[in-house]
Coordinates of N, CA and C in Angstrom, one line a residue:
M941 N 173.3 294.6 -64.3 CA 172.9 293.6 -63.2 C 173.3 294.1 -61.9
E942 N 174.5 294.7 -61.8 CA 175.0 295.2 -60.5 C 174.1 296.4 -60.1
D943 N 173.7 297.2 -61.0 CA 172.9 298.4 -60.7 C 171.5 297.9 -60.1
R944 N 171.0 296.8 -60.7 CA 169.7 296.3 -60.2 C 169.8 295.8 -58.8
L945 N 170.9 295.1 -58.5 CA 171.2 294.6 -57.1 C 171.3 295.7 -56.1
K946 N 172.0 296.8 -56.5 CA 172.1 297.9 -55.7 C 170.8 298.6 -55.4
F947 N 170.0 298.6 -56.4 CA 168.6 299.2 -56.3 C 167.8 298.4 -55.2
H948 N 167.8 297.1 -55.3 CA 167.1 296.3 -54.3 C 167.6 296.3 -52.9
D949 N 168.9 296.7 -52.8 CA 169.5 296.7 -51.5 C 169.5 298.1 -50.8
N950 N 169.0 299.1 -51.5 CA 169.1 300.4 -50.9 C 168.1 300.5 -49.8
N951 N 168.3 301.6 -49.0 CA 167.5 301.8 -47.8 C 166.0 301.9 -48.0
R952 N 165.6 302.5 -49.1 CA 164.2 302.6 -49.4 C 163.5 301.3 -49.5
V953 N 164.2 300.4 -50.2 CA 163.6 299.0 -50.4 C 163.6 298.3 -49.0
K954 N 164.6 298.5 -48.3 CA 164.7 297.8 -47.0 C 163.6 298.3 -46.1
R955 N 163.3 299.6 -46.1 CA 162.2 300.1 -45.3 C 160.9 299.6 -45.7
A956 N 160.7 299.5 -47.0 CA 159.4 298.9 -47.5 C 159.2 297.5 -47.1
R957 N 160.3 296.7 -47.1 CA 160.2 295.3 -46.7 C 159.9 295.2 -45.2
E958 N 160.5 296.1 -44.4 CA 160.2 296.1 -43.0 C 158.7 296.4 -42.7
I959 N 158.2 297.4 -43.4 CA 156.8 297.8 -43.3 C 155.9 296.6 -43.6
R960 N 156.2 295.9 -44.7 CA 155.4 294.8 -45.1 C 155.4 293.7 -44.0
K961 N 156.6 293.5 -43.5 CA 156.7 292.4 -42.4 C 155.9 292.8 -41.2
R962 N 156.0 294.1 -40.8 CA 155.2 294.6 -39.6 C 153.7 294.5 -39.9
N963 N 153.3 294.8 -41.1 CA 151.9 294.7 -41.4 C 151.4 293.3 -41.4
K964 N 152.3 292.4 -41.9 CA 151.9 291.0 -41.9 C 151.8 290.5 -40.5
R965 N 152.7 290.9 -39.6 CA 152.6 290.4 -38.2 C 151.3 291.0 -37.6
K966 N 151.0 292.2 -37.9 CA 149.8 292.8 -37.3 C 148.5 292.1 -37.8
R967 N 148.5 291.7 -39.1 CA 147.3 291.0 -39.6 C 147.2 289.6 -38.9
R968 N 148.4 289.0 -38.7 CA 148.3 287.7 -38.0 C 147.8 287.8 -36.6
L969 N 148.3 288.9 -35.9 CA 147.8 289.1 -34.5 C 146.3 289.4 -34.5
W970 N 145.8 290.2 -35.4 CA 144.4 290.5 -35.4 C 143.6 289.3 -35.8
M971 N 144.1 288.5 -36.7 CA 143.4 287.3 -37.1 C 143.3 286.3 -35.9
G972 N 144.5 286.2 -35.2 CA 144.5 285.3 -34.1 C 143.5 285.8 -33.0
F973 N 143.4 287.1 -32.8 CA 142.5 287.7 -31.8 C 141.1 287.4 -32.2
F974 N 140.7 287.6 -33.5 CA 139.3 287.3 -33.9 C 139.0 285.8 -33.8
V975 N 140.0 284.9 -34.1 CA 139.7 283.5 -34.0 C 139.5 283.1 -32.5
M976 N 140.3 283.7 -31.7 CA 140.2 283.5 -30.2 C 138.8 283.9 -29.7
L977 N 138.3 285.1 -30.2 CA 137.0 285.5 -29.8 C 135.9 284.5 -30.3
I978 N 136.1 284.0 -31.5 CA 135.1 283.1 -32.0 C 135.1 281.8 -31.2
I979 N 136.3 281.3 -30.8 CA 136.4 280.1 -30.0 C 135.8 280.3 -28.6
I980 N 136.1 281.5 -28.0 CA 135.5 281.8 -26.7 C 134.0 281.8 -26.7
F981 N 133.5 282.5 -27.8 CA 132.0 282.6 -27.9 C 131.4 281.2 -28.1
G982 N 132.1 280.4 -28.9 CA 131.5 279.0 -29.2 C 131.5 278.2 -27.9
I983 N 132.6 278.3 -27.1 CA 132.7 277.6 -25.8 C 131.6 278.1 -24.9
Y984 N 131.4 279.4 -24.9 CA 130.3 279.9 -24.0 C 128.9 279.4 -24.4
Q985 N 128.7 279.4 -25.7 CA 127.4 278.9 -26.2 C 127.2 277.4 -25.9
M986 N 128.2 276.6 -26.0 CA 128.2 275.2 -25.8 C 128.0 274.9 -24.3
D987 N 128.6 275.7 -23.4 CA 128.5 275.6 -22.0 C 127.1 276.0 -21.6
R988 N 126.6 277.1 -22.1 CA 125.2 277.6 -21.8 C 124.2 276.6 -22.1
R989 N 124.4 275.9 -23.2 CA 123.4 274.9 -23.7 C 123.6 273.5 -23.0
G990 N 124.6 273.4 -22.2 CA 124.8 272.1 -21.5 C 125.6 271.1 -22.3
Y991 N 126.2 271.4 -23.4 CA 126.9 270.4 -24.3 C 128.0 269.7 -23.5
F992 N 128.8 270.5 -22.7 CA 129.9 269.9 -22.0 C 129.4 268.9 -21.0
E993 N 128.2 269.2 -20.4 CA 127.6 268.3 -19.4 C 127.2 267.0 -20.1
V994 N 126.7 267.2 -21.3 CA 126.3 266.0 -22.1 C 127.5 265.1 -22.4
I995 N 128.6 265.7 -22.7 CA 129.8 265.0 -23.1 C 130.6 264.4 -22.0
F996 N 130.8 265.2 -20.9 CA 131.8 264.9 -19.9 C 131.2 264.4 -18.6
E997 N 129.9 264.7 -18.3 CA 129.4 264.4 -17.0 C 129.2 262.9 -16.9
K998 N 129.8 262.2 -15.9 CA 129.7 260.8 -15.7 C 129.0 260.3 -14.5
S999 N 128.7 261.2 -13.5 CA 128.0 260.8 -12.3 C 126.6 260.6 -12.6
V1000 N 125.9 259.8 -11.7 CA 124.5 259.4 -11.9 C 123.6 260.4 -11.1
T1001 N 122.9 261.2 -11.8 CA 122.0 262.2 -11.1 C 120.7 262.3 -11.9
Y1002 N 119.7 262.8 -11.2 CA 118.4 263.1 -11.9 C 117.7 264.2 -11.1
E1003 N 117.3 265.2 -11.7 CA 116.7 266.4 -11.1 C 115.2 266.2 -10.9
G1004 N 114.6 265.2 -11.6 CA 113.2 265.0 -11.5 C 112.8 264.2 -10.3
T1005 N 111.5 263.7 -10.3 CA 111.0 263.0 -9.1 C 111.0 261.5 -9.4
N1006 N 111.1 260.7 -8.3 CA 110.9 259.2 -8.4 C 109.9 258.8 -7.4
T1007 N 109.0 259.8 -7.0 CA 108.0 259.6 -6.0 C 106.8 258.9 -6.7
Y1008 N 106.4 257.8 -6.3 CA 105.3 257.0 -7.0 C 104.0 257.7 -6.8
F1009 N 103.1 257.6 -7.7 CA 101.8 258.2 -7.6 C 100.7 257.1 -8.1
E1010 N 99.5 257.2 -7.6 CA 98.4 256.4 -8.0 C 97.6 257.2 -9.0
P1011 N 97.3 256.5 -10.2 CA 96.5 257.2 -11.2 C 95.2 257.7 -10.6
E1012 N 94.7 258.9 -11.1 CA 93.5 259.4 -10.5 C 92.2 258.8 -11.1
T1013 N 92.3 258.1 -12.2 CA 91.2 257.5 -12.8 C 91.6 256.1 -13.2
S1014 N 90.6 255.3 -13.5 CA 90.8 253.9 -14.0 C 91.3 253.9 -15.4
A1015 N 91.0 254.9 -16.2 CA 91.4 255.0 -17.6 C 92.9 255.3 -17.6
V1016 N 93.6 254.7 -18.6 CA 95.0 255.0 -18.8 C 95.2 256.2 -19.6
K1017 N 95.8 257.3 -19.0 CA 96.0 258.5 -19.7 C 97.4 258.6 -20.2
R1018 N 97.5 259.2 -21.4 CA 98.8 259.3 -22.0 C 99.8 260.1 -21.2
D1019 N 99.3 261.2 -20.6 CA 100.2 262.0 -19.7 C 100.7 261.2 -18.5
D1020 N 99.8 260.3 -18.0 CA 100.3 259.4 -16.9 C 101.3 258.4 -17.3
I1021 N 101.2 257.9 -18.6 CA 102.2 257.0 -19.1 C 103.6 257.6 -19.1
A1022 N 103.7 258.8 -19.6 CA 104.9 259.5 -19.6 C 105.4 259.8 -18.2
K1023 N 104.5 260.2 -17.3 CA 104.9 260.5 -16.0 C 105.3 259.3 -15.2
M1024 N 104.6 258.2 -15.3 CA 105.0 257.0 -14.6 C 106.3 256.4 -15.1
A1025 N 106.5 256.4 -16.4 CA 107.7 255.9 -17.0 C 108.9 256.6 -16.5
Q1026 N 108.8 257.9 -16.4 CA 110.0 258.8 -16.1 C 110.3 258.7 -14.6
L1027 N 109.5 258.0 -13.8 CA 109.8 257.8 -12.4 C 111.1 256.9 -12.2
L1028 N 111.3 256.1 -13.3 CA 112.4 255.1 -13.2 C 113.7 255.5 -13.9
I1029 N 113.8 256.8 -14.3 CA 115.0 257.2 -14.9 C 116.3 256.9 -14.1
N1030 N 117.3 256.3 -14.7 CA 118.5 255.8 -14.0 C 118.3 254.6 -13.1
H1031 N 117.1 254.0 -13.2 CA 116.9 252.7 -12.5 C 117.7 251.6 -13.2
P1032 N 118.3 250.7 -12.5 CA 119.3 249.7 -13.1 C 118.6 248.7 -14.0
Y1033 N 119.3 248.4 -15.0 CA 118.9 247.4 -16.0 C 119.6 246.0 -15.7
K1034 N 118.9 245.0 -16.0 CA 119.5 243.6 -16.0 C 118.8 242.7 -16.9
F1035 N 119.5 242.1 -17.8 CA 118.9 241.3 -18.9 C 118.1 240.1 -18.2
G1036 N 116.9 239.9 -18.6 CA 116.1 238.8 -18.1 C 115.4 239.1 -16.8
S1037 N 115.5 240.4 -16.3 CA 114.9 240.7 -15.0 C 113.6 241.4 -15.2
S1038 N 112.6 240.9 -14.5 CA 111.2 241.5 -14.5 C 110.7 241.5 -13.1
E1039 N 110.1 242.6 -12.7 CA 109.5 242.7 -11.4 C 108.2 243.5 -11.5
V1040 N 107.1 242.9 -11.9 CA 105.8 243.5 -12.1 C 105.1 243.7 -10.7
V1041 N 105.4 244.8 -10.1 CA 104.8 245.1 -8.8 C 104.2 246.5 -8.8
K1042 N 103.3 246.8 -7.9 CA 102.8 248.1 -7.7 C 103.9 248.9 -6.9
G1043 N 104.2 250.1 -7.4 CA 105.2 250.9 -6.8 C 106.6 250.8 -7.4
I1044 N 107.5 251.5 -6.9 CA 108.9 251.5 -7.4 C 109.5 250.1 -7.2
P1045 N 110.0 249.4 -8.2 CA 110.6 248.1 -8.1 C 111.9 248.2 -7.3
A1046 N 112.1 247.1 -6.5 CA 113.4 247.1 -5.8 C 114.5 246.5 -6.6
N1047 N 114.2 245.8 -7.6 CA 115.3 245.1 -8.4 C 115.4 245.7 -9.8
P1048 N 116.5 245.4 -10.5 CA 116.6 245.9 -11.9 C 115.5 245.3 -12.8
L1049 N 115.4 246.0 -14.0 CA 114.4 245.6 -15.0 C 115.1 245.5 -16.3
D1050 N 114.6 244.6 -17.2 CA 115.1 244.6 -18.6 C 114.1 245.4 -19.4
A1051 N 114.3 245.5 -20.7 CA 113.5 246.3 -21.6 C 112.0 246.0 -21.5
A1052 N 111.7 244.7 -21.6 CA 110.3 244.2 -21.6 C 109.7 244.4 -20.2
G1053 N 110.5 244.1 -19.2 CA 110.1 244.2 -17.8 C 109.7 245.6 -17.4
F1054 N 110.5 246.6 -18.0 CA 110.1 248.0 -17.7 C 108.8 248.4 -18.4
V1055 N 108.6 247.9 -19.6 CA 107.3 248.2 -20.3 C 106.1 247.6 -19.5
D1056 N 106.3 246.4 -19.1 CA 105.3 245.7 -18.4 C 105.0 246.4 -17.0
W1057 N 106.0 246.9 -16.4 CA 105.9 247.6 -15.1 C 105.0 248.9 -15.3
V1058 N 105.4 249.6 -16.3 CA 104.7 250.9 -16.6 C 103.2 250.6 -16.8
Y1059 N 102.8 249.7 -17.6 CA 101.4 249.5 -18.0 C 100.7 248.8 -16.8
F1060 N 101.4 247.9 -16.1 CA 100.7 247.3 -15.0 C 100.3 248.3 -13.9
N1061 N 101.2 249.3 -13.7 CA 100.9 250.3 -12.6 C 99.8 251.3 -13.1
L1062 N 99.5 251.3 -14.4 CA 98.5 252.2 -14.8 C 97.2 251.5 -15.1
S1063 N 97.2 250.3 -15.6 CA 96.0 249.6 -16.0 C 95.7 248.3 -15.2
G1064 N 96.7 247.9 -14.4 CA 96.6 246.6 -13.6 C 96.8 245.4 -14.5
K1065 N 97.1 245.6 -15.8 CA 97.3 244.5 -16.7 C 98.8 244.4 -17.1
I1066 N 99.3 243.1 -17.2 CA 100.6 242.9 -17.6 C 100.6 242.7 -19.2
L1067 N 101.2 243.7 -19.9 CA 101.0 243.7 -21.3 C 101.5 242.4 -22.0
S1068 N 102.6 241.9 -21.5 CA 103.1 240.6 -22.2 C 102.2 239.4 -21.9
A1069 N 101.3 239.6 -20.9 CA 100.4 238.4 -20.6 C 99.0 238.6 -21.3
Q1070 N 98.9 239.6 -22.2 CA 97.6 239.8 -22.9 C 97.5 239.1 -24.2
T1071 N 98.3 238.0 -24.3 CA 98.3 237.2 -25.5 C 98.7 235.8 -25.2
T1072 N 98.2 234.8 -26.0 CA 98.5 233.4 -25.7 C 99.7 232.9 -26.5
S1073 N 100.4 233.8 -27.2 CA 101.6 233.5 -27.9 C 102.7 233.2 -26.9
S1074 N 103.7 232.4 -27.4 CA 104.9 232.1 -26.6 C 106.1 232.9 -27.1
G1075 N 107.2 232.6 -26.5 CA 108.4 233.3 -26.8 C 108.8 234.4 -25.8
P1076 N 109.8 235.2 -26.1 CA 110.3 236.2 -25.2 C 109.2 237.2 -24.9
A1077 N 109.3 238.0 -23.8 CA 108.3 239.0 -23.5 C 108.2 240.0 -24.5
T1078 N 109.3 240.4 -25.2 CA 109.2 241.4 -26.3 C 108.3 240.9 -27.4
T1079 N 108.4 239.6 -27.7 CA 107.5 239.1 -28.8 C 106.0 239.1 -28.3
R1080 N 105.8 238.8 -27.1 CA 104.4 238.7 -26.6 C 103.8 240.2 -26.5
I1081 N 104.7 241.1 -26.2 CA 104.2 242.5 -26.2 C 103.9 243.0 -27.7
W1082 N 104.7 242.5 -28.6 CA 104.4 242.8 -30.0 C 103.1 242.3 -30.4
D1083 N 102.8 241.0 -30.0 CA 101.5 240.4 -30.3 C 100.3 241.0 -29.6
A1084 N 100.6 241.7 -28.5 CA 99.5 242.4 -27.7 C 99.4 243.9 -28.1
S1085 N 99.8 244.2 -29.3 CA 99.8 245.6 -29.8 C 99.5 245.5 -31.3
T1086 N 99.1 246.7 -31.9 CA 98.8 246.8 -33.3 C 99.8 247.8 -33.9
P1087 N 100.1 247.7 -35.2 CA 101.1 248.5 -35.9 C 100.6 250.0 -36.1
V1088 N 101.5 250.9 -36.0 CA 101.3 252.3 -36.4 C 102.5 252.8 -37.1
M1089 N 102.2 253.9 -37.9 CA 103.3 254.5 -38.6 C 104.1 255.5 -37.7
E1090 N 105.3 255.8 -38.0 CA 106.0 256.8 -37.2 C 105.3 258.1 -37.1
S1091 N 104.7 258.5 -38.2 CA 104.0 259.8 -38.3 C 102.7 259.8 -37.4
E1092 N 102.3 258.5 -37.0 CA 101.1 258.4 -36.2 C 101.4 258.2 -34.7
L1093 N 102.6 258.2 -34.3 CA 103.0 257.9 -32.9 C 102.3 258.8 -31.9
K1094 N 101.8 258.2 -30.8 CA 101.3 258.9 -29.7 C 102.0 258.4 -28.4
V1095 N 102.0 259.3 -27.4 CA 102.6 258.9 -26.2 C 102.0 257.6 -25.7
G1096 N 102.9 256.7 -25.4 CA 102.5 255.3 -24.9 C 102.6 254.3 -26.0
D1097 N 102.9 254.6 -27.2 CA 103.2 253.6 -28.2 C 104.5 253.0 -28.0
I1098 N 104.8 251.9 -28.5 CA 106.0 251.1 -28.2 C 106.8 251.0 -29.5
G1099 N 108.1 251.2 -29.3 CA 109.1 251.0 -30.4 C 109.8 249.7 -30.3
F1100 N 110.1 249.1 -31.4 CA 110.9 247.8 -31.5 C 112.0 248.0 -32.5
Y1101 N 113.1 247.4 -32.2 CA 114.3 247.4 -33.1 C 114.0 246.6 -34.3
E1102 N 113.3 245.5 -34.2 CA 113.1 244.6 -35.3 C 111.9 243.8 -35.2
V1103 N 111.5 243.1 -36.2 CA 110.3 242.2 -36.2 C 110.7 241.0 -35.5
P1104 N 109.9 240.5 -34.5 CA 110.3 239.3 -33.8 C 110.4 238.1 -34.7
E1105 N 111.5 237.3 -34.5 CA 111.7 236.1 -35.2 C 112.2 235.0 -34.2
N1106 N 111.3 234.1 -34.0 CA 111.5 233.0 -33.1 C 112.0 233.5 -31.7
S1107 N 113.1 233.2 -31.2 CA 113.5 233.6 -29.9 C 114.6 234.7 -30.0
R1108 N 114.8 235.3 -31.1 CA 115.8 236.3 -31.3 C 115.6 237.5 -30.4
I1109 N 116.7 238.0 -29.8 CA 116.6 239.1 -28.8 C 116.2 240.4 -29.5
N1110 N 115.2 241.1 -29.0 CA 114.8 242.3 -29.5 C 115.0 243.4 -28.4
H1111 N 114.7 244.6 -28.8 CA 114.7 245.7 -27.8 C 113.5 246.6 -28.0
I1112 N 112.9 247.1 -26.9 CA 111.7 247.9 -27.0 C 111.8 249.1 -26.0
G1113 N 111.0 250.1 -26.3 CA 110.9 251.2 -25.4 C 109.6 251.9 -25.7
I1114 N 109.3 252.9 -24.8 CA 108.0 253.6 -24.9 C 108.2 255.0 -25.4
Y1115 N 107.4 255.4 -26.4 CA 107.4 256.7 -26.9 C 106.7 257.7 -26.0
I1116 N 107.4 258.8 -25.6 CA 106.9 259.7 -24.6 C 106.8 261.1 -25.1
G1117 N 107.0 261.3 -26.4 CA 106.8 262.6 -27.0 C 108.1 263.2 -27.7
E1118 N 108.2 264.5 -27.6 CA 109.4 265.1 -28.3 C 110.1 266.0 -27.3
I1119 N 111.4 266.1 -27.5 CA 112.3 267.1 -26.8 C 113.0 267.8 -27.9
N1120 N 112.9 269.1 -27.8 CA 113.5 270.0 -28.8 C 113.2 269.6 -30.3
G1121 N 111.9 269.2 -30.4 CA 111.4 268.9 -31.7 C 111.8 267.5 -32.3
S1122 N 112.5 266.7 -31.4 CA 112.9 265.3 -31.9 C 112.2 264.3 -31.0
K1123 N 111.8 263.2 -31.6 CA 111.1 262.1 -30.9 C 112.0 261.4 -30.0
V1124 N 111.5 261.1 -28.8 CA 112.2 260.4 -27.8 C 111.5 259.2 -27.2
F1125 N 112.3 258.2 -26.8 CA 111.7 257.0 -26.2 C 112.4 256.8 -24.9
I1126 N 111.7 256.3 -23.9 CA 112.2 255.9 -22.6 C 112.3 254.4 -22.7
H1127 N 113.5 253.9 -22.2 CA 113.7 252.4 -22.3 C 114.7 252.0 -21.3
A1128 N 114.7 250.7 -21.0 CA 115.7 250.1 -20.2 C 116.8 249.6 -21.1
G1129 N 117.9 250.4 -21.1 CA 119.0 250.1 -22.0 C 120.1 249.3 -21.4
G1130 N 120.8 248.5 -22.2 CA 121.9 247.7 -21.7 C 123.2 248.4 -21.5
I1131 N 124.3 247.7 -21.9 CA 125.7 248.2 -21.5 C 126.0 249.5 -22.2
N1132 N 125.4 249.8 -23.4 CA 125.7 251.0 -24.1 C 125.2 252.2 -23.2
Y1133 N 124.4 252.0 -22.2 CA 123.8 253.1 -21.4 C 124.3 253.0 -20.0
K1134 N 125.4 252.3 -19.7 CA 125.9 252.1 -18.4 C 126.4 253.4 -17.8
A1135 N 126.5 253.4 -16.4 CA 127.0 254.6 -15.7 C 127.7 254.1 -14.5
E1136 N 128.2 255.0 -13.7 CA 128.9 254.6 -12.5 C 128.0 253.8 -11.5
G1137 N 128.4 252.6 -11.2 CA 127.6 251.7 -10.3 C 126.5 251.0 -11.0
L1138 N 126.3 251.3 -12.3 CA 125.2 250.7 -13.1 C 125.9 250.1 -14.4
D1139 N 126.7 249.1 -14.2 CA 127.6 248.6 -15.3 C 126.8 247.8 -16.3
E1140 N 125.6 247.3 -16.0 CA 124.8 246.6 -16.9 C 123.9 247.4 -17.7
G1141 N 123.7 248.7 -17.3 CA 122.8 249.6 -18.0 C 121.8 250.2 -17.1
R1142 N 120.9 251.0 -17.6 CA 119.9 251.8 -16.8 C 118.8 252.2 -17.7
I1143 N 117.8 252.8 -17.1 CA 116.6 253.3 -17.8 C 116.9 254.8 -18.1
V1144 N 116.7 255.1 -19.4 CA 117.1 256.4 -19.9 C 116.1 256.9 -20.9
I1145 N 116.2 258.2 -21.3 CA 115.4 258.7 -22.4 C 116.4 259.0 -23.5
S1146 N 116.1 258.5 -24.7 CA 117.0 258.7 -25.9 C 116.3 259.3 -27.1
Y1147 N 117.0 260.2 -27.8 CA 116.5 260.6 -29.1 C 116.5 259.3 -30.0
N1148 N 115.6 259.2 -30.9 CA 115.5 258.1 -31.7 C 116.1 258.3 -33.1
N1149 N 116.9 257.4 -33.6 CA 117.5 257.5 -34.9 C 118.2 258.8 -35.1
S1150 N 119.1 259.1 -34.2 CA 119.8 260.4 -34.2 C 121.2 260.2 -33.7
V1151 N 122.1 261.1 -33.9 CA 123.5 261.1 -33.4 C 123.6 261.8 -32.1
K1152 N 122.5 262.5 -31.7 CA 122.6 263.3 -30.5 C 122.4 262.5 -29.2
K1153 N 123.1 262.9 -28.2 CA 122.8 262.3 -26.8 C 121.8 263.2 -26.1
N1154 N 121.1 262.6 -25.2 CA 120.0 263.3 -24.5 C 120.3 263.3 -23.0
N1155 N 120.0 264.4 -22.3 CA 120.2 264.4 -20.8 C 119.0 265.1 -20.1
K1156 N 117.8 265.1 -20.8 CA 116.7 265.7 -20.2 C 115.4 264.8 -20.3
D1157 N 114.5 265.0 -19.3 CA 113.2 264.4 -19.5 C 112.3 265.3 -20.2
T1158 N 111.0 264.9 -20.4 CA 110.1 265.7 -21.2 C 109.6 266.9 -20.4
Y1159 N 110.0 267.0 -19.1 CA 109.6 268.2 -18.3 C 110.8 269.2 -18.2
G1160 N 111.9 268.8 -18.8 CA 113.1 269.7 -18.7 C 114.0 269.4 -17.6
N1161 N 113.8 268.4 -16.8 CA 114.7 268.0 -15.7 C 115.9 267.3 -16.3
K1162 N 117.0 267.6 -15.8 CA 118.3 266.9 -16.3 C 118.5 265.6 -15.6
F1163 N 119.1 264.7 -16.4 CA 119.7 263.5 -15.8 C 121.1 263.3 -16.3
T1164 N 121.9 262.6 -15.6 CA 123.3 262.3 -16.1 C 123.6 260.9 -15.7
P1165 N 124.6 260.3 -16.4 CA 125.2 260.7 -17.7 C 124.1 260.8 -18.8
A1166 N 124.4 261.5 -19.8 CA 123.6 261.6 -21.0 C 123.5 260.3 -21.7
A1167 N 122.3 260.1 -22.4 CA 122.1 258.8 -23.0 C 122.3 258.8 -24.5
E1168 N 122.9 257.7 -25.0 CA 123.0 257.5 -26.4 C 121.6 257.4 -27.1
S1169 N 121.6 257.5 -28.4 CA 120.3 257.4 -29.1 C 119.9 256.0 -29.3
T1170 N 118.6 255.8 -29.8 CA 118.1 254.5 -30.0 C 117.8 254.3 -31.5
Q1171 N 117.5 253.1 -32.0 CA 117.3 252.9 -33.4 C 116.0 252.1 -33.5
F1172 N 114.9 252.6 -32.9 CA 113.6 251.9 -33.1 C 113.1 252.2 -34.5
L1173 N 112.7 251.1 -35.2 CA 112.2 251.2 -36.5 C 110.8 250.7 -36.7
Y1174 N 110.2 250.0 -35.8 CA 108.9 249.4 -35.9 C 108.1 249.9 -34.7
Y1175 N 106.8 250.3 -34.9 CA 106.0 251.0 -33.9 C 104.7 250.3 -33.7
R1176 N 104.3 250.1 -32.5 CA 103.0 249.4 -32.2 C 102.3 250.1 -31.1
R1177 N 100.9 250.0 -31.1 CA 100.1 250.6 -30.1 C 99.5 249.5 -29.2
P1178 N 99.6 249.5 -27.9 CA 99.1 248.5 -27.0 C 97.6 248.4 -27.2
K1179 N 97.1 247.1 -27.0 CA 95.7 246.9 -27.1 C 95.0 247.1 -25.8
L1180 N 95.1 248.4 -25.4 CA 94.5 248.8 -24.1 C 93.7 250.1 -24.4
D1181 N 92.7 250.4 -23.5 CA 92.0 251.6 -23.6 C 92.8 252.7 -23.1
I1182 N 93.3 253.6 -24.0 CA 94.2 254.7 -23.6 C 93.5 256.0 -24.0
V1183 N 93.4 257.0 -23.2 CA 92.8 258.2 -23.5 C 93.8 259.3 -23.5
D1184 N 93.5 260.4 -24.4 CA 94.4 261.5 -24.5 C 94.3 262.4 -23.3

């Protein structure tokens, strides 16, 4: 037993142990170095793609235009629907507020008021007034449209959170195409879409049924803060003459 203890405590064994310790420290240093490189590269990629801006930017900005335009023809064009709707990005939201006027509204809009504003400025018709049904404006807009499947969506179609039931509050938005291969809706959103100075909400573009936030319009212009997603499940097409 004593001979074995002497063997393990001799200088050769001690040197071997020291070499193993040094090699272990080197491996840890190299592993830490490679992990740091991976983290730095990941941060660079996230910054290059604007992810930090999506997460942390809180100020209200929009790089696009809010200059009003008159449609060139009497026909409602899908491109004009998307263009007109995006003039009001970051416009303030207020529940129960509607201002169906030609030009940029001076007051806040709610979800139905925004949809009515867009179509009134393109067709001269108030969508919620195109039916004799009663109830909230969202219900009247539902009645002034026909159902479509999600796979059939075209720019200008309208999304609803739920089937109207009596006077139950609903939410609606306008489908304006895709961003990065995902369907997006522009809508006047409430408190979940608030920003500095817009505590009740604002008009934004959201990915639909997604966990991703969005901070771009369909032309690539950025807006901040980024918008939470929507959960539109029912889709309708306005009973208007709309051309591609």
